[in-house]
Tab-separated table of C-alpha atoms in Angstrom:
chain	number	residue	atom	x	y	z
A	153	MET	CA	202.665	86.758	94.282
A	154	LYS	CA	204.755	87.606	97.149
A	155	TYR	CA	204.109	91.361	96.731
A	156	ILE	CA	200.418	90.707	96.737
A	157	ALA	CA	200.469	89.004	100.198
A	158	ILE	CA	202.589	91.730	101.393
A	159	SER	CA	200.575	94.322	100.012
A	160	LYS	CA	197.251	93.017	101.629
A	161	PHE	CA	198.956	92.538	105.160
A	162	ALA	CA	200.426	96.026	105.008
A	163	GLY	CA	196.995	97.517	103.881
A	164	SER	CA	195.377	96.067	106.689
A	165	MET	CA	197.934	97.233	109.044
A	166	ILE	CA	197.613	100.966	107.692
A	167	ARG	CA	193.851	100.666	107.932
A	168	HIS	CA	193.860	99.440	111.386
A	169	GLY	CA	196.601	101.890	112.539
A	170	ALA	CA	194.707	104.794	111.021
A	171	THR	CA	191.350	103.705	112.856
A	172	LEU	CA	193.492	103.515	116.027
A	173	ILE	CA	194.822	106.940	115.705
A	174	GLY	CA	191.372	108.221	114.887
A	175	GLY	CA	189.775	106.602	117.860
A	176	TYR	CA	192.637	107.891	120.154
A	177	LEU	CA	192.076	111.483	118.959
A	178	VAL	CA	188.287	111.361	119.554
A	179	ALA	CA	188.813	109.739	122.855
A	180	GLU	CA	191.183	112.404	124.177
A	181	GLY	CA	188.905	115.125	122.892
A	182	TRP	CA	191.133	116.287	120.277
A	183	THR	CA	188.853	116.144	117.394
A	184	ASP	CA	185.174	115.091	116.670
A	185	GLU	CA	183.985	112.056	114.858
A	186	ASN	CA	183.733	113.637	111.449
A	187	THR	CA	187.091	115.064	111.242
A	188	ALA	CA	188.454	111.421	112.812
A	189	GLN	CA	186.814	109.684	109.706
A	190	GLN	CA	188.305	112.161	107.501
A	191	ILE	CA	191.848	111.632	109.070
A	192	VAL	CA	191.225	107.962	108.880
A	193	GLY	CA	190.457	108.141	105.154
A	194	GLY	CA	193.141	110.399	104.236
A	195	LEU	CA	195.853	108.045	106.037
A	196	THR	CA	194.288	104.956	104.190
A	197	ALA	CA	194.242	106.646	100.950
A	198	ALA	CA	197.982	107.747	101.247
A	199	GLY	CA	198.935	104.322	102.357
A	200	GLY	CA	197.347	102.720	99.582
A	201	LEU	CA	199.070	105.015	97.302
A	202	ALA	CA	202.495	104.266	98.974
A	203	LEU	CA	201.974	100.493	98.605
A	204	SER	CA	200.984	100.876	94.948
A	205	LEU	CA	204.023	103.057	94.269
A	206	LEU	CA	206.304	100.388	95.952
A	207	GLU	CA	204.728	97.414	94.230
A	208	LYS	CA	205.321	99.017	90.870
A	209	LYS	CA	208.867	99.927	91.670
A	210	ALA	CA	209.468	96.379	92.952
A	211	ARG	CA	208.305	95.176	89.564
A	212	ILE	CA	210.732	97.169	87.538
């Protein structure tokens, strides 16, 4: 149960951090909105995969 709570917290932090990075890139003019959405999606997917692997490793 402890791992589920940590996973939910970490997943939320990854999503918000990725959104923050994407917003910063758009605000600074380094990228457009569509590219920022792709970056955020990729970071969120990679973070979810990493959390899944860590959870499975912790169970073993």
